[in-house]
Amino acid sequence: MSATVLAYRVLENASLQGRNTFGIQAHAQRLIEVRDSSALPAVFRAMQQPASALVLGGGSNLLFAGDPADTVIAVGSSRIEIIADDGMRAIVRADAGAGWHDLVMWTLQHELSGLENLALIPGTVGAAPIQNIGAYGVEVRDCIHAVEAFERTTFQWRRIDRDACGFSYRDSLFKREPDRYIVTAVEFVLDRGRRSNLEYAGIADELSQMGIDRPSVMQVAEAVIRLRRRKLPDPAVIGNAGSFFKNPIVSNAQADALQLEHAAIPMFRGSSEDNRKLSAAWLIDACGWKGQREGDAGVSEKHALVLVNHGGATGAQVLELARRIAASVQSRFGVALEPEPRIIGAVW
Ligand SMILES: Cc1cc2nc3c(=O)[nH]c(=O)nc-3n(C[C@H](O)[C@H](O)[C@H](O)COP(=O)(O)OP(=O)(O)OC[C@H]3O[C@@H](n4cnc5c(N)ncnc54)[C@H](O)[C@@H]3O)c2cc1C
């Protein structure tokens, strides 16, 4: 049953299977598709339990381990525009419902640099600040100017400057307080003529295989796209949500002890001088999980960090597998793994 009301549409008992990249079956008692974010105050006034409503973008960083408790809201507006430009730098404003990869390509076509390493990450613009998406040595916070949001607890519109967003590795103020803000647009500060970040392993090699030694920003994005297509399973072919676990950050003392026991363990710079980051993929692979399968829930053969749905897995089965993986890493290395996607309908 559906009803059309001004700038939003309400669908009762809506299937969410086509709205999450794991392809897991779940239902929303009510799904509200908001075409224009200016309708959000009216939507929240009309709802009986606004606090628990789940905001859904492309569903590429979620695991439905059960049905969402109440209403699901999807924000659809997708305009992208340049709102300031001094010839050296431009501010690009994109609505929350715009596709992330579409935005990246739009900025590169307008000869603006900054987002090229983040090409082909699935999902929407509105979700990008939530976990401060990152790839190939770049995090989105590097280019965010401000985040525009509707604060559902106060019914106020907010424009939150980058420094107030509380960004850190796969984290932000928005992720820590999931029931407070709905991101309605993001402003990015992008350069004309800045050199791309090619430090991350693989990009420079890929470019040289492409026969390019002075790459344009578009060519850097092409290299990233080629790498990602080779390394990551495509959700259109096999359901997944990208990396299922964050790379764990451990104290220097624990890192030193781990290195003594496991000479080959890879380590990276952490969030401060006092800690280091480990590769969750390496730890999971070392525990023998890569390519394993329990029913239709499995670990990708391409990448140990990616859990997959071979077709008929339930979210609870994927979650159970994730818990078993984390328990084996904890028991072998004494390192706790934390999931990267938001788990709906269960507690980690
Ligand atoms: C194959 C694959 C590769 C991936 N690679 C990467 C990668 O390289 N780097 C990376 O960081 N991530 C990666 N991801 C994860 C995912 O693509 C990103 O986290 C993306 O930003 C999620 O966007 P989404 O619109 O699908 O969000 P959803 O999954 O719909 O939502 C994710 C979270 O954001 C919240 N949310 C969504 N929209 C809004 C909004 N407008 N306002 C407030 N809250 C909102 C949701 O409530 C939820 O908590 C990958 C996923 C896949 C499937």
mmCIF file of C-alpha atoms and ligand atoms in Angstrom:
data_model
loop_
_atom_site.group_PDB
_atom_site.id
_atom_site.type_symbol
_atom_site.label_atom_id
_atom_site.label_comp_id
_atom_site.label_asym_id
_atom_site.label_seq_id
_atom_site.Cartn_x
_atom_site.Cartn_y
_atom_site.Cartn_z
ATOM 1 C CA MET A 1 0.000 0.000 0.000
ATOM 2 C CA SER A 2 1.369 3.450 -0.738
ATOM 3 C CA ALA A 3 0.218 7.054 -0.480
ATOM 4 C CA THR A 4 1.731 10.171 -1.995
ATOM 5 C CA VAL A 5 1.922 13.196 0.306
ATOM 6 C CA LEU A 6 3.585 16.351 -1.057
ATOM 7 C CA ALA A 7 7.385 16.019 -0.990
ATOM 8 C CA TYR A 8 7.493 12.556 0.502
ATOM 9 C CA ARG A 9 5.996 9.120 -0.077
ATOM 10 C CA VAL A 10 5.072 6.568 2.571
ATOM 11 C CA LEU A 11 5.309 2.830 1.807
ATOM 12 C CA GLU A 12 3.897 0.335 4.313
ATOM 13 C CA ASN A 13 5.624 -3.026 4.992
ATOM 14 C CA ALA A 14 8.337 -2.271 2.433
ATOM 15 C CA SER A 15 10.963 -4.856 1.489
ATOM 16 C CA LEU A 16 14.525 -3.633 2.069
ATOM 17 C CA GLN A 17 16.224 -6.486 0.186
ATOM 18 C CA GLY A 18 16.953 -4.327 -2.843
ATOM 19 C CA ARG A 19 18.053 -1.468 -0.612
ATOM 20 C CA ASN A 20 21.099 -3.094 1.046
ATOM 21 C CA THR A 21 24.185 -4.324 -0.785
ATOM 22 C CA PHE A 22 24.282 -7.565 1.247
ATOM 23 C CA GLY A 23 20.950 -8.327 -0.474
ATOM 24 C CA ILE A 24 19.507 -9.466 2.840
ATOM 25 C CA GLN A 25 15.746 -9.689 3.300
ATOM 26 C CA ALA A 26 14.319 -7.292 5.877
ATOM 27 C CA HIS A 27 11.146 -5.235 6.090
ATOM 28 C CA ALA A 28 10.331 -1.726 7.217
ATOM 29 C CA GLN A 29 6.928 -1.236 8.830
ATOM 30 C CA ARG A 30 7.029 2.167 7.143
ATOM 31 C CA LEU A 31 9.487 3.447 4.584
ATOM 32 C CA ILE A 32 9.327 7.189 3.973
ATOM 33 C CA GLU A 33 10.994 8.352 0.775
ATOM 34 C CA VAL A 34 11.721 12.058 1.216
ATOM 35 C CA ARG A 35 12.180 13.672 -2.187
ATOM 36 C CA ASP A 36 13.154 17.079 -0.815
ATOM 37 C CA SER A 37 14.829 17.429 2.575
ATOM 38 C CA SER A 38 12.812 20.605 3.305
ATOM 39 C CA ALA A 39 9.957 18.146 4.039
ATOM 40 C CA LEU A 40 11.844 16.593 6.992
ATOM 41 C CA PRO A 41 10.181 18.708 9.736
ATOM 42 C CA ALA A 42 6.734 17.727 8.384
ATOM 43 C CA VAL A 43 7.793 14.063 8.201
ATOM 44 C CA PHE A 44 9.006 14.062 11.807
ATOM 45 C CA ARG A 45 5.932 15.919 13.051
ATOM 46 C CA ALA A 46 3.747 13.258 11.427
ATOM 47 C CA MET A 47 5.691 10.330 12.913
ATOM 48 C CA GLN A 48 4.832 8.868 16.288
ATOM 49 C CA GLN A 49 8.301 7.552 17.257
ATOM 50 C CA PRO A 50 10.721 9.836 15.414
ATOM 51 C CA ALA A 51 13.687 9.090 17.687
ATOM 52 C CA SER A 52 14.178 5.523 16.488
ATOM 53 C CA ALA A 53 13.735 6.080 12.736
ATOM 54 C CA LEU A 54 16.600 4.652 10.678
ATOM 55 C CA VAL A 55 18.054 6.842 7.924
ATOM 56 C CA LEU A 56 18.921 4.722 4.900
ATOM 57 C CA GLY A 57 21.203 5.728 2.041
ATOM 58 C CA GLY A 58 22.428 3.071 -0.400
ATOM 59 C CA GLY A 59 22.499 0.382 2.309
ATOM 60 C CA SER A 60 26.185 -0.377 1.602
ATOM 61 C CA ASN A 61 27.336 -0.043 5.208
ATOM 62 C CA LEU A 62 24.534 -1.822 7.025
ATOM 63 C CA LEU A 63 23.745 -5.359 8.105
ATOM 64 C CA PHE A 64 20.079 -6.140 8.669
ATOM 65 C CA ALA A 65 20.381 -8.781 11.408
ATOM 66 C CA GLY A 66 16.664 -8.200 11.982
ATOM 67 C CA ASP A 67 14.006 -5.755 10.851
ATOM 68 C CA PRO A 68 14.475 -2.098 11.803
ATOM 69 C CA ALA A 69 12.431 -1.351 14.920
ATOM 70 C CA ASP A 70 10.378 1.399 13.344
ATOM 71 C CA THR A 71 10.226 3.747 10.379
ATOM 72 C CA VAL A 72 12.977 3.936 7.756
ATOM 73 C CA ILE A 73 13.670 7.267 6.055
ATOM 74 C CA ALA A 74 15.458 7.647 2.707
ATOM 75 C CA VAL A 75 16.485 11.121 1.554
ATOM 76 C CA GLY A 76 16.344 11.418 -2.215
ATOM 77 C CA SER A 77 17.390 14.898 -3.369
ATOM 78 C CA SER A 78 20.550 14.747 -5.450
ATOM 79 C CA ARG A 79 21.541 18.197 -6.753
ATOM 80 C CA ILE A 80 25.256 18.973 -7.159
ATOM 81 C CA GLU A 81 26.483 22.564 -7.678
ATOM 82 C CA ILE A 82 29.507 24.834 -7.316
ATOM 83 C CA ILE A 83 28.627 27.493 -4.736
ATOM 84 C CA ALA A 84 31.960 29.379 -4.666
ATOM 85 C CA ASP A 85 34.970 29.443 -6.981
ATOM 86 C CA ASP A 86 38.033 31.738 -6.886
ATOM 87 C CA GLY A 87 39.827 29.991 -9.743
ATOM 88 C CA MET A 88 42.180 28.111 -7.381
ATOM 89 C CA ARG A 89 39.616 26.422 -5.147
ATOM 90 C CA ALA A 90 35.922 25.744 -5.359
ATOM 91 C CA ILE A 91 33.252 24.794 -2.889
ATOM 92 C CA VAL A 92 30.983 22.071 -4.219
ATOM 93 C CA ARG A 93 27.677 21.437 -2.479
ATOM 94 C CA ALA A 94 25.965 18.087 -2.995
ATOM 95 C CA ASP A 95 22.606 16.906 -1.675
ATOM 96 C CA ALA A 96 22.577 13.842 0.587
ATOM 97 C CA GLY A 97 20.786 11.645 -1.946
ATOM 98 C CA ALA A 98 23.396 12.091 -4.703
ATOM 99 C CA GLY A 99 25.406 8.947 -5.503
ATOM 100 C CA TRP A 100 28.916 9.139 -4.070
ATOM 101 C CA HIS A 101 30.687 7.900 -7.202
ATOM 102 C CA ASP A 102 28.548 10.224 -9.358
ATOM 103 C CA LEU A 103 29.755 13.152 -7.241
ATOM 104 C CA VAL A 104 33.403 12.066 -7.559
ATOM 105 C CA MET A 105 33.083 11.859 -11.358
ATOM 106 C CA TRP A 106 31.246 15.208 -11.502
ATOM 107 C CA THR A 107 34.062 16.952 -9.607
ATOM 108 C CA LEU A 108 36.754 15.391 -11.823
ATOM 109 C CA GLN A 109 34.850 16.403 -14.974
ATOM 110 C CA HIS A 110 34.886 19.951 -13.567
ATOM 111 C CA GLU A 111 38.706 19.603 -13.162
ATOM 112 C CA LEU A 112 38.528 19.707 -9.371
ATOM 113 C CA SER A 113 40.882 17.481 -7.396
ATOM 114 C CA GLY A 114 40.622 15.916 -3.956
ATOM 115 C CA LEU A 115 38.101 13.081 -4.280
ATOM 116 C CA GLU A 116 39.843 10.986 -6.984
ATOM 117 C CA ASN A 117 41.183 8.327 -4.551
ATOM 118 C CA LEU A 118 37.634 7.797 -3.258
ATOM 119 C CA ALA A 119 36.209 6.775 -6.649
ATOM 120 C CA LEU A 120 33.834 3.801 -6.816
ATOM 121 C CA ILE A 121 32.974 3.692 -3.096
ATOM 122 C CA PRO A 122 29.290 2.697 -3.099
ATOM 123 C CA GLY A 123 26.584 4.700 -1.353
ATOM 124 C CA THR A 124 25.328 8.244 -1.071
ATOM 125 C CA VAL A 125 26.867 11.640 -0.370
ATOM 126 C CA GLY A 126 24.837 11.915 2.860
ATOM 127 C CA ALA A 127 26.470 8.799 4.312
ATOM 128 C CA ALA A 128 30.056 9.789 3.403
ATOM 129 C CA PRO A 129 30.670 11.887 6.547
ATOM 130 C CA ILE A 130 28.978 9.324 8.832
ATOM 131 C CA GLN A 131 31.967 6.993 8.957
ATOM 132 C CA ASN A 132 34.413 9.448 7.340
ATOM 133 C CA ILE A 133 34.829 7.177 4.308
ATOM 134 C CA GLY A 134 38.371 6.525 3.235
ATOM 135 C CA ALA A 135 40.419 4.632 0.685
ATOM 136 C CA TYR A 136 43.881 4.679 -0.892
ATOM 137 C CA GLY A 137 45.396 7.064 1.652
ATOM 138 C CA VAL A 138 42.608 9.680 1.605
ATOM 139 C CA GLU A 139 39.711 10.267 3.997
ATOM 140 C CA VAL A 140 36.687 12.346 3.048
ATOM 141 C CA ARG A 141 37.324 14.704 5.985
ATOM 142 C CA ASP A 142 40.373 15.981 4.042
ATOM 143 C CA CYS A 143 37.943 17.652 1.602
ATOM 144 C CA ILE A 144 34.834 18.354 3.688
ATOM 145 C CA HIS A 145 34.118 22.045 4.241
ATOM 146 C CA ALA A 146 30.846 21.692 6.179
ATOM 147 C CA VAL A 147 27.967 19.284 6.702
ATOM 148 C CA GLU A 148 24.364 20.487 6.507
ATOM 149 C CA ALA A 149 21.939 18.555 8.683
ATOM 150 C CA PHE A 150 18.470 18.472 10.177
ATOM 151 C CA GLU A 151 18.728 17.967 13.941
ATOM 152 C CA ARG A 152 15.768 15.752 14.693
ATOM 153 C CA THR A 153 15.913 16.253 18.463
ATOM 154 C CA THR A 154 15.438 20.032 18.160
ATOM 155 C CA PHE A 155 13.891 20.404 14.665
ATOM 156 C CA GLN A 156 16.718 22.851 13.839
ATOM 157 C CA TRP A 157 18.716 23.077 10.605
ATOM 158 C CA ARG A 158 22.470 22.999 11.288
ATOM 159 C CA ARG A 159 25.549 23.812 9.233
ATOM 160 C CA ILE A 160 28.428 22.049 10.987
ATOM 161 C CA ASP A 161 31.972 23.108 10.063
ATOM 162 C CA ARG A 162 34.488 20.353 9.370
ATOM 163 C CA ASP A 163 36.327 20.848 12.687
ATOM 164 C CA ALA A 164 33.097 20.373 14.651
ATOM 165 C CA CYS A 165 32.271 17.057 12.945
ATOM 166 C CA GLY A 166 34.536 15.039 15.276
ATOM 167 C CA PHE A 167 36.087 13.033 12.431
ATOM 168 C CA SER A 168 38.508 10.207 13.121
ATOM 169 C CA TYR A 169 39.296 6.847 11.481
ATOM 170 C CA ARG A 170 35.905 5.515 10.193
ATOM 171 C CA ASP A 171 34.134 7.640 12.782
ATOM 172 C CA SER A 172 32.418 10.981 13.347
ATOM 173 C CA LEU A 173 30.027 12.824 15.604
ATOM 174 C CA PHE A 174 27.233 11.590 13.307
ATOM 175 C CA LYS A 175 28.183 7.927 13.759
ATOM 176 C CA ARG A 176 28.487 8.306 17.528
ATOM 177 C CA GLU A 177 25.019 9.909 17.777
ATOM 178 C CA PRO A 178 23.048 8.052 15.078
ATOM 179 C CA ASP A 179 19.616 9.306 16.157
ATOM 180 C CA ARG A 180 20.475 12.995 16.219
ATOM 181 C CA TYR A 181 21.231 14.312 12.730
ATOM 182 C CA ILE A 182 20.001 13.650 9.232
ATOM 183 C CA VAL A 183 22.645 14.849 6.822
ATOM 184 C CA THR A 184 20.898 16.815 4.077
ATOM 185 C CA ALA A 185 23.909 18.093 2.087
ATOM 186 C CA VAL A 186 27.706 18.168 2.232
ATOM 187 C CA GLU A 187 30.005 21.004 1.143
ATOM 188 C CA PHE A 188 33.439 20.039 -0.187
ATOM 189 C CA VAL A 189 36.465 22.281 -0.683
ATOM 190 C CA LEU A 190 38.319 21.150 -3.795
ATOM 191 C CA ASP A 191 41.382 22.442 -5.609
ATOM 192 C CA ARG A 192 42.208 23.177 -9.202
ATOM 193 C CA GLY A 193 45.617 21.762 -10.078
ATOM 194 C CA ARG A 194 46.549 20.056 -6.798
ATOM 195 C CA ARG A 195 48.763 17.004 -7.158
ATOM 196 C CA SER A 196 47.001 13.764 -6.271
ATOM 197 C CA ASN A 197 48.035 11.600 -3.333
ATOM 198 C CA LEU A 198 49.780 8.624 -4.953
ATOM 199 C CA GLU A 199 51.524 7.359 -1.828
ATOM 200 C CA TYR A 200 49.221 4.438 -1.130
ATOM 201 C CA ALA A 201 50.593 1.103 -2.302
ATOM 202 C CA GLY A 202 49.304 0.132 -5.687
ATOM 203 C CA ILE A 203 48.192 3.410 -7.293
ATOM 204 C CA ALA A 204 51.595 4.388 -8.719
ATOM 205 C CA ASP A 205 52.166 0.797 -9.944
ATOM 206 C CA GLU A 206 48.742 0.705 -11.569
ATOM 207 C CA LEU A 207 49.409 4.026 -13.320
ATOM 208 C CA SER A 208 52.742 2.801 -14.603
ATOM 209 C CA GLN A 209 51.057 -0.372 -15.917
ATOM 210 C CA MET A 210 48.630 1.975 -17.680
ATOM 211 C CA GLY A 211 51.686 3.697 -19.222
ATOM 212 C CA ILE A 212 51.018 7.009 -17.435
ATOM 213 C CA ASP A 213 53.730 8.934 -15.580
ATOM 214 C CA ARG A 214 52.078 12.378 -15.226
ATOM 215 C CA PRO A 215 48.478 11.432 -14.423
ATOM 216 C CA SER A 216 45.480 13.733 -14.581
ATOM 217 C CA VAL A 217 43.021 13.469 -11.671
ATOM 218 C CA MET A 218 40.702 11.469 -13.937
ATOM 219 C CA GLN A 219 43.523 8.996 -14.665
ATOM 220 C CA VAL A 220 44.197 8.595 -10.924
ATOM 221 C CA ALA A 221 40.500 7.777 -10.458
ATOM 222 C CA GLU A 222 40.725 5.277 -13.339
ATOM 223 C CA ALA A 223 43.674 3.555 -11.620
ATOM 224 C CA VAL A 224 41.705 3.402 -8.354
ATOM 225 C CA ILE A 225 38.671 1.983 -10.184
ATOM 226 C CA ARG A 226 40.807 -0.713 -11.859
ATOM 227 C CA LEU A 227 42.366 -1.665 -8.508
ATOM 228 C CA ARG A 228 39.022 -1.773 -6.708
ATOM 229 C CA ARG A 229 37.379 -3.869 -9.453
ATOM 230 C CA ARG A 230 40.223 -6.406 -9.180
ATOM 231 C CA LYS A 231 40.412 -6.555 -5.388
ATOM 232 C CA LEU A 232 36.847 -6.221 -4.129
ATOM 233 C CA PRO A 233 33.801 -8.380 -4.863
ATOM 234 C CA ASP A 234 31.089 -6.474 -6.730
ATOM 235 C CA PRO A 235 27.846 -6.316 -4.666
ATOM 236 C CA ALA A 236 25.887 -6.580 -7.926
ATOM 237 C CA VAL A 237 27.392 -10.069 -8.314
ATOM 238 C CA ILE A 238 27.713 -11.207 -4.676
ATOM 239 C CA GLY A 239 26.138 -9.431 -1.707
ATOM 240 C CA ASN A 240 28.563 -7.658 0.631
ATOM 241 C CA ALA A 241 29.154 -4.407 2.516
ATOM 242 C CA GLY A 242 32.838 -3.918 1.740
ATOM 243 C CA SER A 243 35.186 -4.266 4.718
ATOM 244 C CA PHE A 244 33.270 -5.869 7.561
ATOM 245 C CA PHE A 245 35.794 -4.978 10.272
ATOM 246 C CA LYS A 246 37.748 -1.833 11.042
ATOM 247 C CA ASN A 247 41.525 -2.122 11.160
ATOM 248 C CA PRO A 248 42.239 -2.426 14.899
ATOM 249 C CA ILE A 249 44.358 0.192 16.647
ATOM 250 C CA VAL A 250 46.531 -1.190 19.467
ATOM 251 C CA SER A 251 48.969 0.361 21.953
ATOM 252 C CA ASN A 252 52.661 0.451 21.018
ATOM 253 C CA ALA A 253 53.349 -2.048 23.825
ATOM 254 C CA GLN A 254 50.829 -4.544 22.394
ATOM 255 C CA ALA A 255 52.129 -3.925 18.865
ATOM 256 C CA ASP A 256 55.721 -4.654 19.972
ATOM 257 C CA ALA A 257 54.627 -7.868 21.730
ATOM 258 C CA LEU A 258 52.696 -8.991 18.627
ATOM 259 C CA GLN A 259 55.689 -8.265 16.400
ATOM 260 C CA LEU A 260 57.957 -10.398 18.605
ATOM 261 C CA GLU A 261 55.596 -13.340 18.292
ATOM 262 C CA HIS A 262 54.535 -12.863 14.628
ATOM 263 C CA ALA A 263 57.410 -11.341 12.669
ATOM 264 C CA ALA A 264 55.375 -10.943 9.454
ATOM 265 C CA ILE A 265 52.470 -9.009 10.999
ATOM 266 C CA PRO A 266 51.921 -5.744 9.059
ATOM 267 C CA MET A 267 51.694 -2.508 11.070
ATOM 268 C CA PHE A 268 50.819 1.038 10.106
ATOM 269 C CA ARG A 269 50.783 4.475 11.670
ATOM 270 C CA GLY A 270 47.987 4.708 14.262
ATOM 271 C CA SER A 271 45.877 7.655 15.381
ATOM 272 C CA SER A 272 48.692 9.053 17.566
ATOM 273 C CA GLU A 273 52.328 8.426 18.542
ATOM 274 C CA ASP A 274 51.102 6.020 21.234
ATOM 275 C CA ASN A 275 49.486 3.412 19.019
ATOM 276 C CA ARG A 276 49.658 1.529 15.728
ATOM 277 C CA LYS A 277 47.094 0.225 13.262
ATOM 278 C CA LEU A 278 46.954 -3.468 12.297
ATOM 279 C CA SER A 279 45.526 -5.034 9.154
ATOM 280 C CA ALA A 280 42.250 -6.777 10.057
ATOM 281 C CA ALA A 281 42.438 -8.616 6.707
ATOM 282 C CA TRP A 282 45.861 -10.070 7.591
ATOM 283 C CA LEU A 283 44.683 -11.219 11.046
ATOM 284 C CA ILE A 284 41.552 -12.878 9.574
ATOM 285 C CA ASP A 285 43.542 -14.502 6.774
ATOM 286 C CA ALA A 286 46.089 -15.796 9.303
ATOM 287 C CA CYS A 287 43.220 -17.497 11.161
ATOM 288 C CA GLY A 288 42.314 -19.330 7.940
ATOM 289 C CA TRP A 289 38.979 -17.639 7.180
ATOM 290 C CA LYS A 290 39.558 -16.364 3.633
ATOM 291 C CA GLY A 291 37.147 -18.127 1.228
ATOM 292 C CA GLN A 292 35.398 -20.049 4.055
ATOM 293 C CA ARG A 293 31.664 -20.541 3.929
ATOM 294 C CA GLU A 294 29.006 -21.484 6.466
ATOM 295 C CA GLY A 295 25.752 -22.062 4.604
ATOM 296 C CA ASP A 296 25.212 -18.977 2.442
ATOM 297 C CA ALA A 297 27.263 -16.685 4.711
ATOM 298 C CA GLY A 298 30.937 -16.586 3.814
ATOM 299 C CA VAL A 299 34.250 -14.777 3.613
ATOM 300 C CA SER A 300 35.207 -13.522 0.170
ATOM 301 C CA GLU A 301 37.857 -15.475 -1.727
ATOM 302 C CA LYS A 302 39.164 -12.137 -3.030
ATOM 303 C CA HIS A 303 39.510 -10.331 0.296
ATOM 304 C CA ALA A 304 39.522 -11.712 3.852
ATOM 305 C CA LEU A 305 37.929 -8.536 5.225
ATOM 306 C CA VAL A 306 34.780 -8.833 3.121
ATOM 307 C CA LEU A 307 31.904 -11.021 4.334
ATOM 308 C CA VAL A 308 29.561 -12.146 1.586
ATOM 309 C CA ASN A 309 26.027 -13.429 1.095
ATOM 310 C CA HIS A 310 26.155 -16.322 -1.376
ATOM 311 C CA GLY A 311 22.427 -15.879 -1.981
ATOM 312 C CA GLY A 312 20.129 -16.932 0.816
ATOM 313 C CA ALA A 313 21.977 -15.903 3.999
ATOM 314 C CA THR A 314 20.036 -14.132 6.707
ATOM 315 C CA GLY A 315 21.573 -11.161 8.494
ATOM 316 C CA ALA A 316 21.674 -13.238 11.683
ATOM 317 C CA GLN A 317 23.792 -15.879 9.891
ATOM 318 C CA VAL A 318 26.235 -13.254 8.594
ATOM 319 C CA LEU A 319 26.438 -11.767 12.092
ATOM 320 C CA GLU A 320 27.083 -15.195 13.631
ATOM 321 C CA LEU A 321 29.926 -15.800 11.176
ATOM 322 C CA ALA A 322 31.372 -12.350 11.951
ATOM 323 C CA ARG A 323 31.290 -13.134 15.669
ATOM 324 C CA ARG A 324 33.117 -16.442 15.117
ATOM 325 C CA ILE A 325 35.794 -14.688 13.052
ATOM 326 C CA ALA A 326 36.275 -12.016 15.718
ATOM 327 C CA ALA A 327 36.462 -14.672 18.452
ATOM 328 C CA SER A 328 39.195 -16.581 16.611
ATOM 329 C CA VAL A 329 41.252 -13.397 16.042
ATOM 330 C CA GLN A 330 40.818 -12.523 19.713
ATOM 331 C CA SER A 331 41.939 -15.967 20.827
ATOM 332 C CA ARG A 332 44.974 -16.193 18.491
ATOM 333 C CA PHE A 333 46.233 -12.584 18.647
ATOM 334 C CA GLY A 334 44.475 -11.043 21.678
ATOM 335 C CA VAL A 335 43.097 -8.304 19.378
ATOM 336 C CA ALA A 336 39.431 -7.233 19.408
ATOM 337 C CA LEU A 337 37.812 -6.674 16.007
ATOM 338 C CA GLU A 338 35.035 -4.111 15.703
ATOM 339 C CA PRO A 339 32.491 -4.194 12.855
ATOM 340 C CA GLU A 340 32.527 -1.323 10.363
ATOM 341 C CA PRO A 341 28.905 -1.551 9.112
ATOM 342 C CA ARG A 342 26.021 -0.539 11.347
ATOM 343 C CA ILE A 343 24.211 -3.623 12.642
ATOM 344 C CA ILE A 344 20.432 -3.247 12.686
ATOM 345 C CA GLY A 345 18.218 -5.465 14.820
ATOM 346 C CA ALA A 346 20.980 -6.959 16.993
ATOM 347 C CA VAL A 347 23.820 -5.855 19.227
ATOM 348 C CA TRP A 348 27.445 -6.696 18.382
HETATM 349 C C1 LIG B 1 31.990 -3.108 -2.248
HETATM 350 C C2 LIG B 1 32.066 -2.061 -1.166
HETATM 351 C C3 LIG B 1 33.228 -1.329 -1.014
HETATM 352 C C4 LIG B 1 33.301 -0.350 -0.011
HETATM 353 N N1 LIG B 1 34.461 0.352 0.104
HETATM 354 C C5 LIG B 1 34.575 1.300 1.066
HETATM 355 C C6 LIG B 1 35.792 2.051 1.180
HETATM 356 O O1 LIG B 1 36.735 1.879 0.421
HETATM 357 N N2 LIG B 1 35.856 2.969 2.172
HETATM 358 C C7 LIG B 1 34.817 3.210 3.020
HETATM 359 O O2 LIG B 1 34.961 4.070 3.897
HETATM 360 N N3 LIG B 1 33.649 2.530 2.910
HETATM 361 C C8 LIG B 1 33.508 1.579 1.959
HETATM 362 N N4 LIG B 1 32.340 0.864 1.858
HETATM 363 C C9 LIG B 1 31.234 1.125 2.792
HETATM 364 C C10 LIG B 1 30.152 2.108 2.250
HETATM 365 O O3 LIG B 1 30.184 2.162 0.855
HETATM 366 C C11 LIG B 1 30.312 3.514 2.803
HETATM 367 O O4 LIG B 1 30.317 3.504 4.211
HETATM 368 C C12 LIG B 1 29.191 4.443 2.320
HETATM 369 O O5 LIG B 1 29.450 5.764 2.735
HETATM 370 C C13 LIG B 1 27.801 4.029 2.827
HETATM 371 O O6 LIG B 1 26.859 4.800 2.123
HETATM 372 P P1 LIG B 1 25.329 4.387 2.060
HETATM 373 O O7 LIG B 1 24.587 5.512 1.426
HETATM 374 O O8 LIG B 1 25.191 3.071 1.418
HETATM 375 O O9 LIG B 1 24.966 4.324 3.611
HETATM 376 P P2 LIG B 1 23.992 3.303 4.380
HETATM 377 O O10 LIG B 1 24.610 1.945 4.358
HETATM 378 O O11 LIG B 1 22.606 3.424 3.870
HETATM 379 O O12 LIG B 1 24.075 3.881 5.836
HETATM 380 C C14 LIG B 1 25.275 3.798 6.577
HETATM 381 C C15 LIG B 1 25.104 4.589 7.872
HETATM 382 O O13 LIG B 1 24.942 5.964 7.584
HETATM 383 C C16 LIG B 1 23.670 6.439 8.074
HETATM 384 N N5 LIG B 1 23.178 7.384 7.082
HETATM 385 C C17 LIG B 1 23.032 7.196 5.754
HETATM 386 N N6 LIG B 1 22.612 8.323 5.161
HETATM 387 C C18 LIG B 1 22.478 9.251 6.149
HETATM 388 C C19 LIG B 1 22.064 10.620 6.178
HETATM 389 N N7 LIG B 1 21.706 11.275 5.076
HETATM 390 N N8 LIG B 1 22.036 11.253 7.383
HETATM 391 C C20 LIG B 1 22.388 10.604 8.517
HETATM 392 N N9 LIG B 1 22.785 9.323 8.546
HETATM 393 C C21 LIG B 1 22.831 8.654 7.377
HETATM 394 C C22 LIG B 1 22.815 5.199 8.216
HETATM 395 O O14 LIG B 1 21.783 5.396 9.174
HETATM 396 C C23 LIG B 1 23.855 4.190 8.662
HETATM 397 O O15 LIG B 1 24.123 4.361 10.040
HETATM 398 C C24 LIG B 1 32.208 -0.114 0.857
HETATM 399 C C25 LIG B 1 31.030 -0.858 0.683
HETATM 400 C C26 LIG B 1 30.954 -1.817 -0.322
HETATM 401 C C27 LIG B 1 29.671 -2.570 -0.506
#
